[in-house]
Amino acid sequence: MTITDPDASVDTAASTEQTFDVLVEFLGRLMTTAEVDALDSLFNTEISFSHFRTLMVLAGRGRALSVNELGEALHLSVAATGRNVDKLVGLGLVDRREDSHDRRIKRVSLTDEGHTVVNAHLDSKEEQFRHFVGRLPAELRTNLYDALHSIVSGDYLSESDPVFVHRHHQKVD
């Protein structure tokens, strides 16, 4: 990719800092739009941001977590984590059970309703992304696809979030 310097007669490669700046601007604007719409639905529920973070961590891990593991992932005390879990159990969004190997350990996982809440949030974000892509002119959309495809098929990013991969494969299959 080259950028045209308005003060020069030649094209130059974008610097790391220029690319960083435009990436931060792009992601900030895209995520703000998507997140505002996705969070609107949470304001009509009894779910606080902390409760929602708990749901997202459980969804992201894709398995039941002990209260201690959940607290570590949320950077909360065991007591605060326990209060979050109590509220979410009361709302029917998470399930708390004894560990099959150690009855002293309580395992927490999403219920079907908890998965529904998480999926509704992610669906809303994806719809905003889809809307953005649909507004792009064909040439720009193709350029964006080519650049992003090269990045995700290369060795530049960490592994995908299991929730997103699972959702994507469900929709594709």
One Martini backbone bead per residue (centre of mass of N, CA, C, O) as a GRO file, in nm:
protein
  173
    1MET     BB    1   0.098   0.034   0.020
    2THR     BB    2   0.019   0.371  -0.060
    3ILE     BB    3   0.097   0.712  -0.016
    4THR     BB    4   0.018   1.045  -0.072
    5ASP     BB    5   0.214   1.320  -0.094
    6PRO     BB    6   0.120   1.645  -0.136
    7ASP     BB    7   0.443   1.756  -0.137
    8ALA     BB    8   0.483   1.523  -0.347
    9SER     BB    9   0.554   1.308  -0.644
   10VAL     BB   10   0.538   1.057  -0.446
   11ASP     BB   11   0.503   0.745  -0.326
   12THR     BB   12   0.451   0.615   0.007
   13ALA     BB   13   0.487   0.439   0.269
   14ALA     BB   14   0.337   0.361   0.541
   15SER     BB   15   0.370   0.412   0.852
   16THR     BB   16   0.329   0.288   1.154
   17GLU     BB   17   0.203   0.545   1.278
   18GLN     BB   18  -0.008   0.601   1.059
   19THR     BB   19  -0.149   0.329   1.080
   20PHE     BB   20  -0.219   0.345   1.374
   21ASP     BB   21  -0.391   0.603   1.369
   22VAL     BB   22  -0.608   0.497   1.165
   23LEU     BB   23  -0.688   0.245   1.324
   24VAL     BB   24  -0.785   0.383   1.583
   25GLU     BB   25  -0.998   0.556   1.449
   26PHE     BB   26  -1.161   0.332   1.318
   27LEU     BB   27  -1.217   0.149   1.569
   28GLY     BB   28  -1.341   0.364   1.747
   29ARG     BB   29  -1.582   0.434   1.562
   30LEU     BB   30  -1.695   0.149   1.518
   31MET     BB   31  -1.725   0.058   1.820
   32THR     BB   32  -1.901   0.285   1.922
   33THR     BB   33  -2.142   0.232   1.746
   34ALA     BB   34  -2.184  -0.069   1.822
   35GLU     BB   35  -2.192  -0.043   2.136
   36VAL     BB   36  -2.427   0.145   2.177
   37ASP     BB   37  -2.643  -0.039   2.051
   38ALA     BB   38  -2.582  -0.298   2.223
   39LEU     BB   39  -2.628  -0.154   2.513
   40ASP     BB   40  -2.921  -0.061   2.505
   41SER     BB   41  -3.052  -0.338   2.590
   42LEU     BB   42  -2.931  -0.338   2.888
   43PHE     BB   43  -3.094  -0.089   3.012
   44ASN     BB   44  -3.370  -0.285   3.025
   45THR     BB   45  -3.222  -0.422   3.261
   46GLU     BB   46  -3.058  -0.582   3.553
   47ILE     BB   47  -2.785  -0.537   3.406
   48SER     BB   48  -2.476  -0.479   3.464
   49PHE     BB   49  -2.162  -0.439   3.366
   50SER     BB   50  -2.047  -0.654   3.556
   51HIS     BB   51  -2.244  -0.875   3.473
   52PHE     BB   52  -2.173  -0.876   3.174
   53ARG     BB   53  -1.877  -0.951   3.205
   54THR     BB   54  -1.938  -1.225   3.322
   55LEU     BB   55  -2.080  -1.340   3.075
   56MET     BB   56  -1.840  -1.297   2.875
   57VAL     BB   57  -1.635  -1.475   3.019
   58LEU     BB   58  -1.796  -1.736   3.010
   59ALA     BB   59  -1.823  -1.740   2.703
   60GLY     BB   60  -1.513  -1.723   2.634
   61ARG     BB   61  -1.437  -1.999   2.779
   62GLY     BB   62  -1.660  -2.238   2.733
   63ARG     BB   63  -1.678  -2.291   3.052
   64ALA     BB   64  -1.672  -2.379   3.357
   65LEU     BB   65  -1.621  -2.185   3.653
   66SER     BB   66  -1.483  -2.089   3.911
   67VAL     BB   67  -1.504  -1.837   4.126
   68ASN     BB   68  -1.201  -1.781   4.125
   69GLU     BB   69  -1.154  -1.770   3.819
   70LEU     BB   70  -1.358  -1.548   3.766
   71GLY     BB   71  -1.231  -1.332   3.948
   72GLU     BB   72  -0.961  -1.319   3.798
   73ALA     BB   73  -1.081  -1.237   3.518
   74LEU     BB   74  -1.232  -0.972   3.657
   75HIS     BB   75  -1.079  -0.842   3.900
   76LEU     BB   76  -1.211  -0.981   4.161
   77SER     BB   77  -1.336  -1.068   4.430
   78VAL     BB   78  -1.491  -1.329   4.564
   79ALA     BB   79  -1.726  -1.167   4.683
   80ALA     BB   80  -1.803  -1.004   4.426
   81THR     BB   81  -1.843  -1.249   4.250
   82GLY     BB   82  -2.064  -1.381   4.419
   83ARG     BB   83  -2.269  -1.150   4.383
   84ASN     BB   84  -2.289  -1.170   4.077
   85VAL     BB   85  -2.382  -1.462   4.069
   86ASP     BB   86  -2.635  -1.435   4.238
   87LYS     BB   87  -2.781  -1.243   4.045
   88LEU     BB   88  -2.762  -1.429   3.787
   89VAL     BB   89  -2.915  -1.663   3.907
   90GLY     BB   90  -3.178  -1.499   3.969
   91LEU     BB   91  -3.203  -1.434   3.642
   92GLY     BB   92  -3.113  -1.706   3.479
   93LEU     BB   93  -2.799  -1.682   3.347
   94VAL     BB   94  -2.680  -1.871   3.570
   95ASP     BB   95  -2.497  -2.154   3.691
   96ARG     BB   96  -2.460  -2.331   4.010
   97ARG     BB   97  -2.216  -2.584   4.092
   98GLU     BB   98  -2.081  -2.856   4.188
   99ASP     BB   99  -1.805  -3.015   4.184
  100SER     BB  100  -1.740  -3.345   4.093
  101HIS     BB  101  -1.452  -3.359   4.276
  102ASP     BB  102  -1.527  -3.081   4.455
  103ARG     BB  103  -1.765  -2.961   4.673
  104ARG     BB  104  -1.625  -2.677   4.745
  105ILE     BB  105  -1.663  -2.622   4.445
  106LYS     BB  106  -1.789  -2.371   4.233
  107ARG     BB  107  -1.967  -2.377   3.931
  108VAL     BB  108  -1.987  -2.159   3.642
  109SER     BB  109  -2.257  -2.105   3.404
  110LEU     BB  110  -2.439  -2.079   3.135
  111THR     BB  111  -2.738  -2.038   3.030
  112ASP     BB  112  -2.952  -2.014   2.783
  113GLU     BB  113  -3.018  -1.718   2.856
  114GLY     BB  114  -2.726  -1.623   2.867
  115HIS     BB  115  -2.666  -1.685   2.571
  116THR     BB  116  -2.882  -1.496   2.458
  117VAL     BB  117  -2.763  -1.231   2.562
  118VAL     BB  118  -2.487  -1.252   2.427
  119ASN     BB  119  -2.589  -1.294   2.132
  120ALA     BB  120  -2.745  -1.027   2.111
  121HIS     BB  121  -2.498  -0.847   2.140
  122LEU     BB  122  -2.331  -0.965   1.903
  123ASP     BB  123  -2.546  -0.922   1.683
  124SER     BB  124  -2.553  -0.615   1.701
  125LYS     BB  125  -2.262  -0.568   1.620
  126GLU     BB  126  -2.266  -0.721   1.351
  127GLU     BB  127  -2.479  -0.538   1.222
  128GLN     BB  128  -2.305  -0.284   1.221
  129PHE     BB  129  -2.080  -0.399   1.046
  130ARG     BB  130  -2.257  -0.470   0.804
  131HIS     BB  131  -2.353  -0.183   0.752
  132PHE     BB  132  -2.080  -0.061   0.696
  133VAL     BB  133  -1.999  -0.245   0.457
  134GLY     BB  134  -2.257  -0.175   0.283
  135ARG     BB  135  -2.160   0.141   0.249
  136LEU     BB  136  -1.942   0.059   0.074
  137PRO     BB  137  -1.772   0.072  -0.185
  138ALA     BB  138  -1.668  -0.183  -0.376
  139GLU     BB  139  -1.363  -0.114  -0.385
  140LEU     BB  140  -1.324  -0.071  -0.080
  141ARG     BB  141  -1.430  -0.347   0.008
  142THR     BB  142  -1.214  -0.511  -0.143
  143ASN     BB  143  -0.967  -0.386  -0.005
  144LEU     BB  144  -1.048  -0.467   0.279
  145TYR     BB  145  -1.062  -0.767   0.234
  146ASP     BB  146  -0.772  -0.813   0.138
  147ALA     BB  147  -0.632  -0.706   0.391
  148LEU     BB  148  -0.777  -0.882   0.608
  149HIS     BB  149  -0.722  -1.159   0.487
  150SER     BB  150  -0.413  -1.141   0.509
  151ILE     BB  151  -0.408  -1.116   0.816
  152VAL     BB  152  -0.585  -1.369   0.913
  153SER     BB  153  -0.401  -1.576   0.733
  154GLY     BB  154  -0.183  -1.499   0.900
  155ASP     BB  155   0.079  -1.434   1.164
  156TYR     BB  156  -0.060  -1.164   1.347
  157LEU     BB  157  -0.262  -1.319   1.532
  158SER     BB  158  -0.438  -1.441   1.754
  159GLU     BB  159  -0.651  -1.635   1.853
  160SER     BB  160  -0.967  -1.690   1.850
  161ASP     BB  161  -1.254  -1.651   1.990
  162PRO     BB  162  -1.463  -1.904   2.077
  163VAL     BB  163  -1.733  -1.757   2.043
  164PHE     BB  164  -1.694  -1.648   1.756
  165VAL     BB  165  -1.628  -1.910   1.612
  166HIS     BB  166  -1.884  -2.061   1.687
  167ARG     BB  167  -2.082  -1.858   1.560
  168HIS     BB  168  -1.970  -1.863   1.273
  169HIS     BB  169  -2.008  -2.172   1.220
  170GLN     BB  170  -2.315  -2.176   1.261
  171LYS     BB  171  -2.382  -1.977   1.020
  172VAL     BB  172  -2.235  -2.136   0.788
  173ASP     BB  173  -2.357  -2.437   0.826
   0.00000   0.00000   0.00000
